[in-house]
Amino acid sequence: MNSFPHQLIYQQNGSPNGPVSPVHSPTHTPSPPTTSPGQTSPLSYPVSHGVPAIYSGGNMLFSFQSKLQPKMQSPLNHAFAPHSLLNSGPPGQSLMQQPNITVPQTHTLPVTNTPHWQSQLNYYAICRNSNSPHHHARQAAAAARNSNLGNPGSSAIAITDPNNPNKPPLNGVLSKKEKEVNGEKQDQPFQQWMTIDLGGMGLKNISKELFQYDFLTTLYINHNNLTYISPEISKLRNLTLLDISGNKLSVIPPELGMLTSLRELLLFDNLLVNIPFELGTLYQLETLGLEGNVGLNDAIKSILQKDGTASVIQFLRDNCQVPPRPIERDWIMLENEAGGDRDTFTLLCYNILCEKYATTQLYGYTPLWALDWDYRKELIVSEVLSYNADIVCLQEVDTSQYDEYFKDTFHNHGGYDSVYWPKSRAKTMADWEKKSVDGCATFYKSSKYQLIDKQLIEFNQVALQRPDFKKTDDMFNRVITKDNIAVITLLENKETLSRVIVVNCHIHWDPTYADVKLVQVAMLMDELDKLAQKWCTNNSPYNYTSPQKISTIICGDFNSTPDSGVYEFLTRGIIRQDHDDFGDHRYGTYTSEGLSHKLSLKSAYSNIEELPFTNFTPSFTGVIDYIWYSTNTLSVTGLLGGIDKEYLTKMVGFPNAHFPSDHVVILAEFRVKPPQPIPQQPQFGLSSNGLQRRFNGSQLGSRR
């Protein structure tokens, strides 16, 4: 890792706290503005208070002189076509009209002495007293020397929060990080400093090179002569404290709203009049410092005085203009053939984020109107129906919404019949309580398929029935307490009589329970094999005499990334008994003999490469939803591509005005491979006319 030579910098123990949110590209902003933007307002965001520092002496880092000229953006189109079920118009307006917000200007502001404003004034006083060069680093060094803190063999010195000296340093001061490998502790390289203090140096410009240090958690560029902050500051996604006080800024870039880890944003003593509404995404912000901006909009200042930072952020978030719609997702053809096939079908998989999980605590970056269930459910239906898939597998569908809305809506507007089961805990609840329990729903075109059989797999019940699990504490403490399920349906094509097993599952979410995820999927494959044995028949042109001959789809929210044991198990068909995901836990034969299954499975998207993500939030962005298929009976002919990259550079996460869930739709088109001849009745020279391919344009709505 590069470091600044002979600099006053801060140092932190180890790499950034926890997994870093996926790196989003910074949003675009016009060149340094000469006037304040039309629609702006204060900003707030989460912040970490105490930060350790290192004093190395010597030359100071002040050679930041260049100005950046960001590119302009072009408007984008919508991600999916509107459905007749919804009114036309942009998202956020089809169901509810977003108000045009005009912040009133007043000339007098009553003096208030609320706790929020007193805290603001306290911060303001401290900030004004930190105008000397490298004030924070020097203060930390002096405090460390006086208290005999720090490692005698290192120049690193811990720095604490000046507003809370008793709080332990965030950045720590260790010369090495230890990692246990095969029972032995070994040194592991790590980033030693995470904070830079460029305060009080009279700087007029900041070089873009500073923004390459995306590991920074704290940045002081206060008390300089800055008139412009580059939008590229949005690259510093790990910042928890940003101090730009005491400069000459009349505007700040809307791209600051991409810094969703911020907890303190200090803008004291500038020339700000308005604050960008885009800063409403700073849902973790605890302190927004605005005092000393003489011309600041009185309405914003009034909110800050009376109700504090959180209310300012909420105001900005809920009144921010709806961004341009993204362009339509590409359809990727894998088999470039003219014509179609009567035994081709499309399958859509989607975790829709049920109403009770969509809270402001978890999705504080989403406007309240866009998080509202009445808005989101219409957008969900619109998006799903626009793809016109033959089979639709949804997760996180709560019981009342399925019974009262989705079941009839999809039947009336899409011609779907359906199968639904809630999670296991619904069995223990009263009727009024179980309505809020979510589950898995499988919809299928009634004109194309008939339901032959269906089955619910409750993982905790399966675990109880396994004799090898009964003597393990881990089974009782970790597996049985989880109520995840899988819904399995056997469908038959009414025209060709080909059959397909569709598994729709939702695996446990907690990343600290990798063992439970692997056990749940292992039990799923065991139960699926038993069902397939029962569904075998030779009374079919497809000769279903063994489970491996029945076309099989396994899809859903697996809450497992491509480097997980779950992905490895489904792909390879085998897992060793000592796999890392099991940890030290014991699960009968699974951890004594290993796991195996008999199907030849492949993730549909691995034919090109997995999407950049299927789940998009500030704290996590990655692939956890999949469509697996049996490669000996099915081939993938097409896939729905990812979200437009340009659009994503301006988003901190989903849901938002255009995407109603934190997950995205995944969609694949499959072709059933021709049936193999039945061995007992070989028919040499059999004409293939009965299997000629015919294209039905209604099979895939996104092709039109």
mmCIF file with all atom_site columns, N, CA and C in Angstrom, residues 142 238 561 641:
data_model
loop_
_atom_site.group_PDB
_atom_site.id
_atom_site.type_symbol
_atom_site.label_atom_id
_atom_site.label_alt_id
_atom_site.label_comp_id
_atom_site.label_asym_id
_atom_site.label_entity_id
_atom_site.label_seq_id
_atom_site.pdbx_PDB_ins_code
_atom_site.Cartn_x
_atom_site.Cartn_y
_atom_site.Cartn_z
_atom_site.occupancy
_atom_site.B_iso_or_equiv
_atom_site.pdbx_formal_charge
_atom_site.auth_seq_id
_atom_site.auth_comp_id
_atom_site.auth_asym_id
_atom_site.auth_atom_id
_atom_site.pdbx_PDB_model_num
ATOM 1  N N  . ALA A 1 142 ? 0.678   14.806  21.152  1.00 0.00 ? 142 ALA A N  1
ATOM 2  C CA . ALA A 1 142 ? 0.960   15.361  22.473  1.00 0.00 ? 142 ALA A CA 1
ATOM 3  C C  . ALA A 1 142 ? 0.263   14.567  23.565  1.00 0.00 ? 142 ALA A C  1
ATOM 4  N N  . ASN A 1 238 ? -15.261 4.486   2.472   1.00 0.00 ? 238 ASN A N  1
ATOM 5  C CA . ASN A 1 238 ? -15.125 4.049   3.858   1.00 0.00 ? 238 ASN A CA 1
ATOM 6  C C  . ASN A 1 238 ? -15.056 5.199   4.848   1.00 0.00 ? 238 ASN A C  1
ATOM 7  N N  . THR A 1 561 ? -22.563 -16.565 -1.561  1.00 0.00 ? 561 THR A N  1
ATOM 8  C CA . THR A 1 561 ? -21.806 -16.008 -2.677  1.00 0.00 ? 561 THR A CA 1
ATOM 9  C C  . THR A 1 561 ? -21.152 -17.122 -3.494  1.00 0.00 ? 561 THR A C  1
ATOM 10 N N  . GLY A 1 641 ? -29.630 -9.613  -18.814 1.00 0.00 ? 641 GLY A N  1
ATOM 11 C CA . GLY A 1 641 ? -28.379 -9.003  -18.404 1.00 0.00 ? 641 GLY A CA 1
ATOM 12 C C  . GLY A 1 641 ? -28.514 -8.178  -17.136 1.00 0.00 ? 641 GLY A C  1
#
